[in-house]
Amino acid sequence: MELLKAHESRDAEASRLQQALQRQEEADAAKLVELMRRQEAASAAAVEEAKAAIEAQLVERFREEQAAAAEAHSAQLQQLSAEHSTQLQQAAALLEAQAREKFETAVAHERVIGAGGARREAGVSLRPQAARARRRRAHTRPGAYCILDAELSDVIVFAAPRSTPAAARARPRATPFAQQHLKFHGPPNS
C-alpha cells in the first residue's frame, strides 16, 4: 500500500509538473505572439516610412525634371523668338528695298513722260525714239505690247496696238451659272 501511495504521490507530482510546464509553455507562447505582433507593427511602420521616403524622392525628381524641361522650353522659345524677329527684320528690309525700287521706277517713268511732253511742246518728233525701241509681247493683258526704250532700258511702257481685235476689247460674258442667277434673281442691287 505504501508502494501504491508512493506511486500515486509520484503521479500527482508528475501531473503538477506537467500542468506547470503546460502553463509555462502557454505563457511563453502568448509572449511570443505579442513579440511577433510588436515586430510586425514595427516592420509595417518601417515599410510606411520607406514608402513615404521613396515617394518624396520621386516627387523631388519629378519636380527637377519639370524644372529642367521648363528651362529648355524657355530657351527654345527665346531662340525661336530671336529667329522670328530676325526674319521679320529681313522681310521688312526686303519690302523697303522693293518699295524703294518701285518708287525709283515710277520717278524714272514720270521723267520719261515729262520729257516726252516737253519734246512734243518743243516740236521734236518722237518717231526716232520709237523707231529705236524694241517691241515684244507682254504677258500683262492680251493684245498689249511692251516697249523698251533703248536709252532708258529700265523703264517699261505698256501700250495697246491700234489693231486690237474687238473680242479683246469687249466686255467678258457671264458664266452660265451667273446667267441663270441673273435670270431668276435679277441684277444685283435691284
GROMACS .gro file of C-alpha atoms in nm:
model
  190
    1MET     CA    1   0.000   0.000   0.000
    2GLU     CA    2   0.275   0.222   0.073
    3LEU     CA    3   0.409   0.147  -0.261
    4LEU     CA    4   0.075   0.241  -0.409
    5LYS     CA    5   0.071   0.567  -0.216
    6ALA     CA    6   0.422   0.645  -0.322
    7HIS     CA    7   0.328   0.572  -0.681
    8GLU     CA    8   0.017   0.793  -0.657
    9SER     CA    9   0.215   1.075  -0.500
   10ARG     CA   10   0.469   1.044  -0.780
   11ASP     CA   11   0.188   1.054  -1.037
   12ALA     CA   12   0.035   1.358  -0.870
   13GLU     CA   13   0.375   1.533  -0.866
   14ALA     CA   14   0.427   1.446  -1.231
   15SER     CA   15   0.084   1.578  -1.327
   16ARG     CA   16   0.151   1.901  -1.133
   17LEU     CA   17   0.484   1.939  -1.305
   18GLN     CA   18   0.319   1.866  -1.638
   19GLN     CA   19   0.045   2.124  -1.570
   20ALA     CA   20   0.305   2.381  -1.457
   21LEU     CA   21   0.507   2.309  -1.771
   22GLN     CA   22   0.194   2.346  -1.988
   23ARG     CA   23   0.109   2.677  -1.820
   24GLN     CA   24   0.468   2.795  -1.873
   25GLU     CA   25   0.451   2.695  -2.242
   26GLU     CA   26   0.119   2.877  -2.283
   27ALA     CA   27   0.266   3.190  -2.119
   28ASP     CA   28   0.575   3.165  -2.343
   29ALA     CA   29   0.354   3.122  -2.650
   30ALA     CA   30   0.148   3.431  -2.553
   31LYS     CA   31   0.471   3.630  -2.504
   32LEU     CA   32   0.599   3.507  -2.841
   33VAL     CA   33   0.272   3.609  -3.014
   34GLU     CA   34   0.288   3.953  -2.851
   35LEU     CA   35   0.652   3.990  -2.955
   36MET     CA   36   0.564   3.890  -3.312
   37ARG     CA   37   0.280   4.142  -3.317
   38ARG     CA   38   0.515   4.417  -3.199
   39GLN     CA   39   0.774   4.321  -3.463
   40GLU     CA   40   0.505   4.317  -3.732
   41ALA     CA   41   0.380   4.664  -3.628
   42ALA     CA   42   0.736   4.796  -3.622
   43SER     CA   43   0.812   4.649  -3.966
   44ALA     CA   44   0.484   4.792  -4.104
   45ALA     CA   45   0.581   5.134  -3.971
   46ALA     CA   46   0.928   5.098  -4.126
   47VAL     CA   47   0.771   4.999  -4.460
   48GLU     CA   48   0.540   5.302  -4.449
   49GLU     CA   49   0.834   5.530  -4.370
   50ALA     CA   50   1.031   5.378  -4.659
   51LYS     CA   51   0.733   5.426  -4.893
   52ALA     CA   52   0.698   5.789  -4.785
   53ALA     CA   53   1.072   5.849  -4.838
   54ILE     CA   54   1.061   5.690  -5.186
   55GLU     CA   55   0.753   5.893  -5.280
   56ALA     CA   56   0.925   6.212  -5.161
   57GLN     CA   57   1.231   6.126  -5.373
   58LEU     CA   58   1.011   6.058  -5.676
   59VAL     CA   59   0.825   6.386  -5.629
   60GLU     CA   60   1.155   6.574  -5.595
   61ARG     CA   61   1.297   6.407  -5.908
   62PHE     CA   62   0.975   6.483  -6.098
   63ARG     CA   63   0.995   6.849  -5.994
   64GLU     CA   64   1.359   6.868  -6.104
   65GLU     CA   65   1.271   6.713  -6.442
   66GLN     CA   66   0.979   6.953  -6.483
   67ALA     CA   67   1.204   7.250  -6.399
   68ALA     CA   68   1.468   7.130  -6.649
   69ALA     CA   69   1.201   7.080  -6.918
   70ALA     CA   70   1.055   7.425  -6.850
   71GLU     CA   71   1.401   7.580  -6.871
   72ALA     CA   72   1.474   7.401  -7.201
   73HIS     CA   73   1.135   7.509  -7.336
   74SER     CA   74   1.200   7.868  -7.233
   75ALA     CA   75   1.542   7.865  -7.403
   76GLN     CA   76   1.393   7.716  -7.719
   77LEU     CA   77   1.113   7.976  -7.713
   78GLN     CA   78   1.366   8.258  -7.677
   79GLN     CA   79   1.570   8.117  -7.967
   80LEU     CA   80   1.260   8.090  -8.187
   81SER     CA   81   1.156   8.444  -8.089
   82ALA     CA   82   1.501   8.576  -8.183
   83GLU     CA   83   1.489   8.392  -8.517
   84HIS     CA   84   1.138   8.524  -8.581
   85SER     CA   85   1.240   8.884  -8.508
   86THR     CA   86   1.542   8.841  -8.738
   87GLN     CA   87   1.318   8.709  -9.016
   88LEU     CA   88   1.076   8.997  -8.962
   89GLN     CA   89   1.362   9.247  -8.988
   90GLN     CA   90   1.488   9.081  -9.307
   91ALA     CA   91   1.136   9.082  -9.456
   92ALA     CA   92   1.092   9.450  -9.362
   93ALA     CA   93   1.427   9.535  -9.525
   94LEU     CA   94   1.330   9.342  -9.838
   95LEU     CA   95   0.991   9.516  -9.857
   96GLU     CA   96   1.160   9.852  -9.808
   97ALA     CA   97   1.407   9.776 -10.088
   98GLN     CA   98   1.124   9.668 -10.319
   99ALA     CA   99   0.924   9.979 -10.236
  100ARG     CA  100   1.229  10.198 -10.299
  101GLU     CA  101   1.288  10.024 -10.633
  102LYS     CA  102   0.923  10.074 -10.736
  103PHE     CA  103   0.941  10.438 -10.632
  104GLU     CA  104   1.259  10.494 -10.834
  105THR     CA  105   1.099  10.320 -11.134
  106ALA     CA  106   0.791  10.541 -11.103
  107VAL     CA  107   1.009  10.853 -11.078
  108ALA     CA  108   1.204  10.747 -11.388
  109HIS     CA  109   0.877  10.676 -11.569
  110GLU     CA  110   0.747  11.022 -11.477
  111ARG     CA  111   1.070  11.176 -11.608
  112VAL     CA  112   1.027  10.991 -11.938
  113ILE     CA  113   0.664  11.102 -11.966
  114GLY     CA  114   0.762  11.459 -11.873
  115ALA     CA  115   1.048  11.457 -12.125
  116GLY     CA  116   0.811  11.328 -12.395
  117GLY     CA  117   0.561  11.605 -12.324
  118ALA     CA  118   0.837  11.866 -12.327
  119ARG     CA  119   0.965  11.734 -12.662
  120ARG     CA  120   0.614  11.743 -12.808
  121GLU     CA  121   0.571  12.100 -12.690
  122ALA     CA  122   0.905  12.194 -12.843
  123GLY     CA  123   0.800  12.032 -13.171
  124VAL     CA  124   1.055  11.749 -13.156
  125SER     CA  125   0.939  11.430 -13.322
  126LEU     CA  126   0.934  11.119 -13.105
  127ARG     CA  127   0.941  10.889 -13.406
  128PRO     CA  128   1.322  10.832 -13.399
  129GLN     CA  129   1.299  10.708 -13.041
  130ALA     CA  130   1.003  10.487 -13.124
  131ALA     CA  131   1.197  10.350 -13.420
  132ARG     CA  132   1.488  10.263 -13.193
  133ALA     CA  133   1.262  10.090 -12.939
  134ARG     CA  134   1.225   9.715 -12.941
  135ARG     CA  135   0.879   9.563 -12.921
  136ARG     CA  136   0.784   9.231 -12.767
  137ARG     CA  137   0.464   9.068 -12.645
  138ALA     CA  138   0.378   9.148 -12.284
  139HIS     CA  139   0.215   8.896 -12.051
  140THR     CA  140   0.003   9.150 -11.870
  141ARG     CA  141  -0.300   9.159 -12.096
  142PRO     CA  142  -0.393   9.018 -12.435
  143GLY     CA  143  -0.305   9.236 -12.729
  144ALA     CA  144  -0.059   9.458 -12.536
  145TYR     CA  145   0.299   9.529 -12.630
  146CYS     CA  146   0.589   9.612 -12.405
  147ILE     CA  147   0.806   9.897 -12.536
  148LEU     CA  148   1.160   9.906 -12.403
  149ASP     CA  149   1.331  10.234 -12.477
  150ALA     CA  150   1.687  10.185 -12.593
  151GLU     CA  151   1.809  10.484 -12.393
  152LEU     CA  152   1.617  10.408 -12.070
  153SER     CA  153   1.612  10.029 -12.062
  154ASP     CA  154   1.478  10.013 -11.706
  155VAL     CA  155   1.155  10.198 -11.793
  156ILE     CA  156   0.873   9.979 -11.926
  157VAL     CA  157   0.571  10.131 -12.100
  158PHE     CA  158   0.267   9.923 -12.189
  159ALA     CA  159   0.071  10.016 -12.500
  160ALA     CA  160  -0.221   9.852 -12.675
  161PRO     CA  161  -0.183   9.834 -13.054
  162ARG     CA  162  -0.437  10.006 -13.272
  163SER     CA  163  -0.534   9.677 -13.429
  164THR     CA  164  -0.665   9.523 -13.107
  165PRO     CA  165  -0.947   9.284 -13.202
  166ALA     CA  166  -1.295   9.369 -13.085
  167ALA     CA  167  -1.312   9.044 -12.887
  168ALA     CA  168  -1.019   9.157 -12.671
  169ARG     CA  169  -1.183   9.498 -12.609
  170ALA     CA  170  -1.531   9.351 -12.549
  171ARG     CA  171  -1.669   9.303 -12.202
  172PRO     CA  172  -1.646   8.937 -12.088
  173ARG     CA  173  -1.967   8.737 -12.088
  174ALA     CA  174  -2.118   8.599 -11.771
  175THR     CA  175  -2.081   8.229 -11.694
  176PRO     CA  176  -2.386   8.004 -11.738
  177PHE     CA  177  -2.430   7.991 -11.360
  178ALA     CA  178  -2.425   8.371 -11.341
  179GLN     CA  179  -2.668   8.395 -11.633
  180GLN     CA  180  -2.908   8.158 -11.457
  181HIS     CA  181  -2.870   8.357 -11.134
  182LEU     CA  182  -2.948   8.681 -11.319
  183LYS     CA  183  -3.249   8.515 -11.484
  184PHE     CA  184  -3.403   8.411 -11.151
  185HIS     CA  185  -3.293   8.693 -10.918
  186GLY     CA  186  -3.231   8.988 -11.146
  187PRO     CA  187  -2.923   9.208 -11.146
  188PRO     CA  188  -2.751   9.278 -10.814
  189ASN     CA  189  -2.879   9.568 -10.600
  190SER     CA  190  -3.214   9.573 -10.777
   0.00000   0.00000   0.00000
